Amino acid sequence: MEYQLNFSVNNKIYIRDPESSELGKEIVRKAIELIYEVGYEHFTFKKLALEIGTTEASIYRYFKNKHLLLVYILNWYWSYLEYLVMFQLKNIGDSKQKIRKIIEILTREMPIDSGKMKYDIPYLNQIVITESSKGYLVKEIKEINQAEVFKPFKDLCNTIANIILELDSEYPYPHSLSSMLIETSHNQQFFSSHLKRLTDVKNDEDASAYVAAYLEDLVFRVLG
Amino acid sequence: MEYQLNFSVNNKIYIRDPESSELGKEIVRKAIELIYEVGYEHFTFKKLALEIGTTEASIYRYFKNKHLLLVYILNWYWSYLEYLVMFQLKNIGDSKQKIRKIIEILTREMPIDSGKMKYDIPYLNQIVITESSKGYLVKEIKEINQAEVFKPFKDLCNTIANIILELDSEYPYPHSLSSMLIETSHNQQFFSSHLKRLTDVKNDEDASAYVAAYLEDLVFRVLG
DNA sequence: CTTTTAATAATAGTATTACTATCATAAAAA
DNA sequence: TTTTTATGATAGTAATACTATTATTAAAAG
């Protein structure tokens, strides 16, 4: 006789780990390309299968649906960003300088070590700007959240919150300021590219440079 | 012989004005209910038709697709908010007090004059929190924007930006601060309800009261 | 070196979604 | 009273979001 725990502790993000096979990696790589090109709403597993030269059924063996594939991609990005933050801040002593670096990381388009990255970072940046809120703005938020699906985002938020506290240990809203910075870096980039009147960007000004300047000004007004 | 301008100046938000008929109003009213209940992704014209007791085809005579119906609802809300801001600020002289009022309007759940409103404001508040970014985060942003579809949102943003300038005429980012306030009021309400770790809300604290306090603190740190 | 297992391809099929088209009817306007 | 306009009823299509089945192939185990 066997005893079995009958509740699923963590009904993960994927069915089969896409990192574990060539097809899996190809699914993620080409999904990034395709979502970048057509946008999340027009992105389908059928188009993706065609692009890769595989079948819908094969993709469904890796991901339950396109939403969880999006979330997988976003999570990879958040983990990558957290790694970047950790790595690039470790030799900076000054807290103010750390915040500046974080804003640079949150707003720049290119990775430093462009070229040999696993996934296409500039595409990912765009996807995150346009699609990342669709990862959590869903009716099923509670169930998805219980599956620990948003951990990478929360971790990144927490890491930045701690650096905020380093600079001003009395500041009462470090997590909200952190998540606001992340979200604002996206929507202000979107606005300054597509809905300029919602920002103060100049006509010929670079969108990410503008957002970086705005956010830096903002944070140092808030944290003194 | 006739001369004709062959470009459409403004391919509006709706096909037929929903305000112009009982069915039209019912479509909007019940759409608000249904989107609130099932979320935008699960909302379909078929379900809406069933709810109203009409047919899909009839709804399609008013709106080209569900995205434009959402945008219509959002626009009604932005216009309503701008009216509220205008109305409730007209007897306030102090700029600081005006900003406080704006934050209250952006974060509170109930309308003052609850009861005899055309549409259900608490439902609308929730819809705006969860679905409003889906109005603009689409691949077709350029074409939609050209149809002046986002005017109410831009107007509201501009109105708030002007009040920001009243308080601090030197502040270099009034529009970005304004759009940030609006967007942050939504995502921080969402976070403090569903993803608390991204905020500093207390376990038993009211989400909108928390966000109001956070935003007030934020704005007055920024504008001194 | 064969057998089992596991992964993928190939194919088919279903329910739902997002529409478009047609025709009849009722009510309102001319 | 005629004509226009709005709605209802019905049908149909292409695409989407899946599930299921079987065959084939490659890798792992015996």
XYZ file of C-alpha atoms (C1' of nucleotides) in Angstrom:
508
model
C 0.000 0.000 0.000
C 1.202 3.428 -0.895
C 0.604 6.786 0.624
C 0.280 9.678 -1.732
C -0.001 13.404 -1.339
C -3.052 14.281 -3.361
C -2.594 17.996 -3.826
C -0.275 19.326 -6.457
C 2.256 21.494 -4.705
C 3.282 23.428 -7.749
C 1.612 23.001 -11.082
C 4.497 24.707 -12.816
C 4.738 26.984 -15.728
C 5.624 24.334 -18.274
C 4.639 20.726 -18.886
C 8.068 19.688 -20.117
C 11.181 21.775 -19.462
C 11.963 23.546 -22.745
C 15.630 23.801 -21.738
C 15.851 20.016 -21.828
C 15.706 19.627 -25.607
C 16.600 21.285 -28.876
C 12.929 21.544 -29.829
C 12.115 23.108 -26.483
C 14.761 25.793 -26.903
C 13.641 26.390 -30.474
C 10.053 26.865 -29.290
C 11.143 29.572 -26.872
C 13.556 31.230 -29.314
C 11.057 31.383 -32.170
C 8.205 32.339 -29.836
C 10.213 35.410 -28.836
C 10.704 36.294 -32.493
C 7.063 35.730 -33.357
C 5.570 37.558 -30.376
C 7.896 40.441 -31.151
C 6.722 40.484 -34.762
C 2.975 39.959 -34.521
C 2.203 40.809 -30.883
C 0.808 38.506 -28.220
C -2.819 38.644 -29.416
C -1.968 37.513 -32.948
C 0.543 34.949 -31.775
C -0.695 31.345 -32.029
C 0.836 27.911 -31.533
C -0.111 27.061 -35.093
C 1.928 29.937 -36.529
C 4.775 29.067 -34.180
C 4.722 25.409 -35.241
C 4.801 26.430 -38.887
C 7.723 28.772 -38.217
C 9.712 26.066 -36.453
C 8.706 23.267 -38.801
C 7.030 21.229 -36.122
C 3.409 20.614 -35.127
C 0.984 22.269 -32.731
C 0.721 19.025 -30.776
C 4.465 19.031 -30.125
C 4.360 22.545 -28.705
C 1.445 21.606 -26.473
C 3.692 18.967 -24.922
C 5.870 21.790 -23.575
C 3.345 24.488 -22.700
C -0.279 24.240 -21.684
C -1.185 27.410 -23.570
C 0.249 30.585 -25.036
C -0.250 32.526 -21.845
C 2.053 30.234 -19.895
C 4.595 30.379 -22.699
C 4.517 34.173 -22.430
C 4.931 33.942 -18.670
C 7.850 31.552 -19.153
C 9.570 34.040 -21.446
C 8.901 36.916 -19.058
C 10.280 34.901 -16.164
C 13.424 34.147 -18.077
C 13.756 37.891 -18.617
C 13.180 38.792 -14.960
C 15.765 36.241 -13.882
C 18.184 37.605 -16.433
C 17.566 41.151 -15.193
C 18.106 40.135 -11.621
C 21.356 38.471 -12.574
C 22.390 41.662 -14.391
C 21.548 43.798 -11.375
C 23.483 41.533 -9.005
C 26.453 41.286 -11.323
C 26.748 44.931 -12.268
C 26.194 46.250 -8.769
C 28.678 44.120 -6.940
C 31.596 46.505 -7.484
C 29.611 49.655 -6.778
C 29.816 50.933 -3.238
C 27.761 54.090 -3.487
C 24.004 53.471 -3.112
C 23.123 56.417 -5.294
C 25.328 55.014 -8.032
C 23.625 51.642 -7.621
C 20.221 53.199 -8.232
C 21.547 54.913 -11.333
C 22.820 51.586 -12.619
C 19.459 49.926 -11.962
C 17.638 52.578 -13.954
C 20.124 52.147 -16.756
C 19.499 48.398 -16.742
C 15.717 48.901 -16.667
C 15.680 51.293 -19.593
C 18.489 50.432 -21.989
C 17.730 48.461 -25.127
C 20.936 46.508 -25.613
C 22.666 44.023 -23.382
C 26.316 44.807 -22.672
C 27.465 41.436 -23.770
C 25.447 41.462 -26.954
C 25.998 38.594 -29.316
C 26.308 35.306 -27.523
C 23.120 35.502 -25.463
C 20.751 32.561 -25.379
C 17.783 34.680 -26.421
C 17.450 37.907 -28.367
C 17.588 40.616 -25.709
C 16.413 43.593 -27.812
C 13.356 41.582 -28.859
C 12.784 40.585 -25.256
C 12.986 44.205 -24.153
C 10.237 45.102 -26.578
C 8.118 42.143 -25.552
C 8.449 43.075 -21.906
C 7.447 46.674 -22.630
C 4.354 45.703 -24.577
C 3.278 42.342 -23.171
C 4.554 41.913 -19.630
C 1.461 43.242 -17.892
C -0.586 40.661 -19.802
C 1.276 38.062 -17.784
C -0.527 39.053 -14.596
C -3.593 41.061 -15.681
C -5.791 37.976 -15.949
C -8.869 36.715 -14.153
C -6.958 33.600 -13.107
C -4.372 35.655 -11.180
C -5.016 33.859 -7.894
C -4.472 30.316 -9.158
C -1.496 31.314 -11.269
C 0.084 33.186 -8.396
C -0.328 30.191 -6.106
C 1.765 28.189 -8.556
C 4.683 30.519 -7.706
C 4.681 31.728 -11.262
C 5.604 35.309 -10.414
C 8.571 34.528 -8.199
C 11.256 35.941 -10.540
C 9.403 39.235 -10.769
C 8.910 39.409 -7.019
C 12.562 38.576 -6.449
C 13.709 41.349 -8.745
C 11.304 43.753 -7.085
C 12.652 42.759 -3.688
C 16.281 43.121 -4.725
C 15.639 46.658 -5.926
C 13.604 47.453 -2.808
C 16.593 46.517 -0.662
C 18.842 48.888 -2.558
C 16.255 51.623 -2.093
C 16.409 50.964 1.645
C 20.209 51.125 1.500
C 19.902 54.694 0.271
C 17.059 55.683 2.577
C 16.325 53.224 5.342
C 13.376 55.317 6.510
C 11.513 55.274 3.206
C 8.133 53.650 3.913
C 7.320 52.257 0.456
C 10.412 50.486 -0.896
C 8.527 47.665 -2.642
C 5.919 49.913 -4.178
C 8.619 52.273 -5.363
C 10.495 49.333 -6.813
C 7.533 47.801 -8.653
C 6.513 51.282 -9.766
C 9.965 51.861 -11.242
C 9.846 48.606 -13.174
C 6.330 49.173 -14.486
C 6.878 52.850 -15.185
C 10.034 52.094 -17.123
C 7.819 50.017 -19.433
C 4.814 52.200 -19.851
C 6.809 55.398 -20.201
C 8.902 53.753 -22.911
C 5.726 52.678 -24.630
C 4.182 56.111 -24.257
C 7.260 58.002 -25.420
C 7.390 55.819 -28.527
C 3.701 55.574 -29.389
C 1.669 58.087 -27.377
C 4.104 60.955 -26.946
C 1.543 63.380 -25.568
C 1.433 61.304 -22.397
C 5.054 62.216 -21.783
C 7.354 65.214 -22.138
C 9.680 63.560 -24.624
C 11.044 65.791 -27.385
C 10.159 64.875 -30.931
C 13.592 63.619 -31.920
C 14.641 62.396 -28.486
C 15.511 58.750 -27.879
C 12.725 57.059 -25.916
C 14.845 55.014 -23.527
C 17.243 57.876 -22.825
C 14.246 60.058 -22.029
C 12.743 57.509 -19.667
C 16.081 56.969 -17.933
C 16.434 60.710 -17.333
C 12.857 60.996 -16.079
C 13.148 58.045 -13.705
C 16.485 59.196 -12.313
C 15.104 62.629 -11.617
C 12.053 61.044 -10.024
C 13.862 58.613 -7.746
C 16.315 61.143 -6.408
C 13.561 63.611 -5.699
C 11.784 60.890 -3.754
C 14.807 59.523 -1.915
C 16.553 62.878 -1.571
C -19.715 65.046 -61.065
C -18.726 64.837 -57.438
C -15.492 65.431 -55.682
C -14.769 63.178 -52.785
C -12.121 63.041 -50.133
C -10.907 59.496 -50.293
C -9.214 59.174 -46.931
C -11.232 58.536 -43.846
C -10.454 61.290 -41.391
C -11.623 59.447 -38.350
C -12.671 55.838 -38.465
C -14.220 56.157 -35.023
C -14.502 53.864 -32.148
C -18.006 52.660 -32.900
C -20.002 51.868 -36.018
C -23.275 53.093 -34.613
C -23.467 55.363 -31.575
C -24.557 53.149 -28.667
C -25.995 56.195 -26.889
C -28.513 56.549 -29.690
C -30.662 53.544 -28.784
C -31.855 51.420 -25.897
C -30.074 48.381 -27.326
C -26.870 50.364 -27.666
C -26.973 51.453 -24.034
C -27.832 47.933 -22.963
C -24.824 46.598 -24.873
C -22.503 48.936 -23.007
C -24.157 48.373 -19.628
C -24.106 44.598 -19.858
C -20.629 44.589 -21.399
C -19.377 46.353 -18.279
C -21.029 43.717 -16.108
C -19.715 40.844 -18.175
C -16.149 42.108 -18.531
C -16.115 42.702 -14.799
C -17.300 39.155 -14.179
C -15.310 37.067 -16.647
C -12.416 39.347 -17.616
C -11.639 40.770 -21.032
C -10.064 37.585 -22.444
C -13.113 35.442 -21.675
C -15.563 38.116 -22.752
C -17.211 37.441 -26.142
C -19.978 39.049 -28.158
C -21.816 35.752 -28.128
C -21.962 35.667 -24.328
C -22.940 39.329 -24.295
C -25.736 38.758 -26.829
C -27.063 35.871 -24.754
C -26.969 38.017 -21.621
C -28.882 40.833 -23.288
C -31.245 38.604 -25.213
C -30.126 39.836 -28.600
C -27.890 38.417 -31.312
C -24.191 38.652 -32.090
C -25.022 40.293 -35.397
C -26.858 43.114 -33.636
C -23.863 43.870 -31.431
C -21.586 43.887 -34.457
C -23.746 46.678 -35.850
C -22.549 48.857 -32.977
C -18.936 47.780 -32.495
C -16.421 46.344 -34.936
C -14.912 44.072 -32.315
C -14.566 43.570 -28.591
C -11.371 45.584 -28.424
C -13.117 48.721 -29.635
C -15.995 48.081 -27.240
C -13.450 47.947 -24.418
C -11.860 51.168 -25.645
C -15.286 52.772 -25.810
C -15.961 51.841 -22.188
C -12.533 53.062 -21.107
C -13.066 56.338 -22.918
C -16.371 56.849 -21.199
C -14.529 56.327 -17.931
C -11.712 58.753 -18.765
C -14.232 61.405 -19.762
C -16.147 60.796 -16.559
C -12.937 61.096 -14.542
C -12.005 64.322 -16.243
C -15.434 65.709 -15.521
C -15.014 64.675 -11.882
C -11.614 66.328 -11.666
C -12.895 69.549 -13.216
C -16.006 69.618 -11.052
C -14.418 68.769 -7.737
C -11.442 71.050 -8.185
C -13.264 74.176 -9.173
C -13.760 75.375 -5.596
C -10.293 74.433 -4.412
C -7.751 77.228 -4.498
C -4.723 75.516 -3.020
C -2.725 73.530 -5.611
C -1.539 71.051 -3.034
C -5.130 70.386 -2.060
C -6.007 69.924 -5.712
C -3.384 67.212 -6.088
C -4.720 65.475 -2.998
C -8.190 65.507 -4.506
C -6.910 64.093 -7.773
C -5.250 61.207 -5.995
C -8.446 60.584 -4.080
C -10.396 60.497 -7.351
C -7.837 58.184 -8.966
C -7.860 55.684 -6.132
C -11.288 55.600 -4.542
C -13.732 52.854 -5.438
C -17.055 54.609 -5.076
C -18.463 57.638 -6.835
C -19.701 60.374 -4.549
C -23.023 60.474 -6.178
C -23.530 56.716 -6.132
C -26.881 55.454 -7.309
C -28.137 57.288 -10.327
C -25.073 56.939 -12.539
C -25.454 55.798 -16.131
C -22.975 52.961 -15.681
C -21.802 50.984 -12.689
C -18.800 52.936 -11.401
C -17.382 50.337 -8.995
C -17.387 47.775 -11.825
C -15.783 50.334 -14.111
C -13.072 51.015 -11.539
C -12.184 47.341 -11.466
C -12.246 47.080 -15.247
C -9.952 50.060 -15.569
C -7.510 48.589 -13.052
C -7.331 45.232 -14.773
C -8.043 45.930 -18.431
C -7.189 49.523 -19.289
C -3.646 48.866 -20.456
C -5.045 46.324 -22.917
C -6.682 49.245 -24.654
C -3.350 50.548 -25.903
C -0.883 47.646 -25.584
C -1.646 46.326 -29.053
C 0.311 45.919 -32.253
C -2.175 48.189 -34.055
C -1.402 51.126 -31.736
C -0.394 53.434 -34.575
C -3.574 53.077 -36.624
C -5.823 53.176 -33.576
C -4.072 56.251 -32.253
C -4.493 58.029 -35.566
C -8.245 57.579 -35.205
C -8.054 59.855 -32.132
C -9.172 56.975 -30.000
C -7.046 57.902 -27.006
C -8.099 61.531 -26.794
C -10.020 61.263 -23.496
C -7.031 59.659 -21.812
C -4.658 62.273 -23.201
C -7.005 65.055 -22.132
C -7.174 63.749 -18.583
C -3.410 63.372 -18.527
C -3.022 66.919 -19.731
C -5.457 68.333 -17.189
C -3.531 66.705 -14.364
C -0.223 67.837 -15.865
C -1.413 71.430 -15.747
C -2.262 71.157 -12.072
C 1.193 69.684 -11.462
C 2.656 72.758 -13.147
C 0.476 74.985 -10.979
C 2.200 73.547 -7.943
C 5.694 73.523 -9.433
C 6.031 75.427 -12.669
C 9.677 74.354 -12.986
C 9.011 70.625 -12.876
C 10.340 69.227 -16.163
C 8.136 66.131 -16.518
C 4.527 67.115 -15.821
C 2.964 64.799 -18.432
C 5.083 61.829 -17.524
C 4.343 62.372 -13.849
C 0.659 62.628 -14.690
C 0.481 59.476 -16.820
C 2.648 57.707 -14.266
C 0.202 58.642 -11.499
C -2.751 57.307 -13.451
C -1.038 54.068 -14.415
C 0.552 53.567 -11.025
C -2.775 54.063 -9.308
C -3.987 51.054 -11.315
C -1.106 48.689 -11.047
C -0.472 49.403 -7.380
C -4.138 48.712 -6.663
C -3.856 45.483 -8.594
C -0.635 44.553 -6.834
C -1.870 45.400 -3.356
C -4.939 43.232 -3.959
C -3.386 40.291 -5.791
C 0.413 40.400 -5.569
C 1.011 42.008 -2.197
C 4.734 41.315 -2.113
C 5.176 43.887 -4.859
C 3.941 46.540 -2.445
C 4.258 47.437 1.227
C 0.568 47.065 1.982
C -0.282 45.558 5.367
C -2.218 42.319 5.382
C -5.498 43.778 6.543
C -5.069 47.213 4.975
C -7.511 48.505 2.373
C -5.909 48.445 -1.074
C -7.161 51.787 -2.347
C -6.413 53.603 0.908
C -2.898 52.189 0.779
C -2.359 53.320 -2.811
C -3.729 56.771 -2.052
C -1.298 57.167 0.853
C 1.613 55.912 -1.220
C 0.867 58.194 -4.173
C 0.361 61.238 -1.986
C 3.655 60.666 -0.251
C 5.293 60.142 -3.639
C 3.927 63.237 -5.352
C 4.770 65.600 -2.523
C 8.278 64.245 -2.284
C 8.649 64.883 -6.001
C 7.017 68.324 -6.087
C 8.298 69.451 -2.702
C 22.921 -5.939 -29.958
C 18.366 -6.111 -29.148
C 14.444 -4.363 -26.603
C 12.016 -1.029 -24.312
C 11.080 3.689 -23.529
C 10.567 8.377 -24.768
C 10.124 12.139 -28.077
C 8.372 13.759 -32.120
C 5.761 13.801 -36.566
C 1.565 13.185 -39.008
C -3.041 13.373 -39.071
C -7.661 14.044 -37.544
C -11.115 15.950 -35.068
C -13.945 19.128 -31.701
C -15.745 23.254 -29.559
C -15.369 27.985 -29.473
C -14.312 32.450 -31.335
C -14.639 36.136 -34.413
C -16.608 37.401 -37.602
C -19.913 38.153 -42.505
C -24.106 37.610 -45.123
C -29.000 37.161 -46.005
C -33.663 37.692 -45.285
C -37.823 38.671 -42.663
C -40.265 41.730 -39.724
C -41.562 45.564 -36.937
C -41.435 50.251 -35.857
C -40.505 54.953 -36.949
C -40.035 58.729 -40.296
C -41.158 60.805 -44.594
C -48.985 54.860 -47.083
C -44.633 54.209 -48.454
C -39.938 54.005 -47.436
C -36.301 53.858 -44.473
C -34.054 52.009 -40.436
C -33.296 48.871 -36.641
C -33.501 44.518 -34.979
C -34.184 39.409 -35.007
C -33.474 34.940 -36.840
C -30.675 31.991 -39.113
C -26.689 30.309 -41.536
C -22.202 29.938 -42.644
C -16.871 30.499 -42.765
C -12.147 30.743 -41.304
C -9.270 30.765 -37.496
C -8.212 29.542 -32.753
C -7.403 26.623 -28.944
C -7.190 22.759 -27.935
C -7.302 16.804 -27.497
C -6.568 12.237 -29.244
C -4.463 8.516 -31.989
C -1.112 6.234 -34.408
C 3.292 5.795 -36.650
C 8.163 6.532 -36.654
C 12.597 7.361 -34.929
C 16.234 7.963 -31.731
C 18.127 7.212 -27.310
C 18.603 4.446 -23.068
C 18.507 0.087 -20.734
C 19.050 -4.702 -20.378
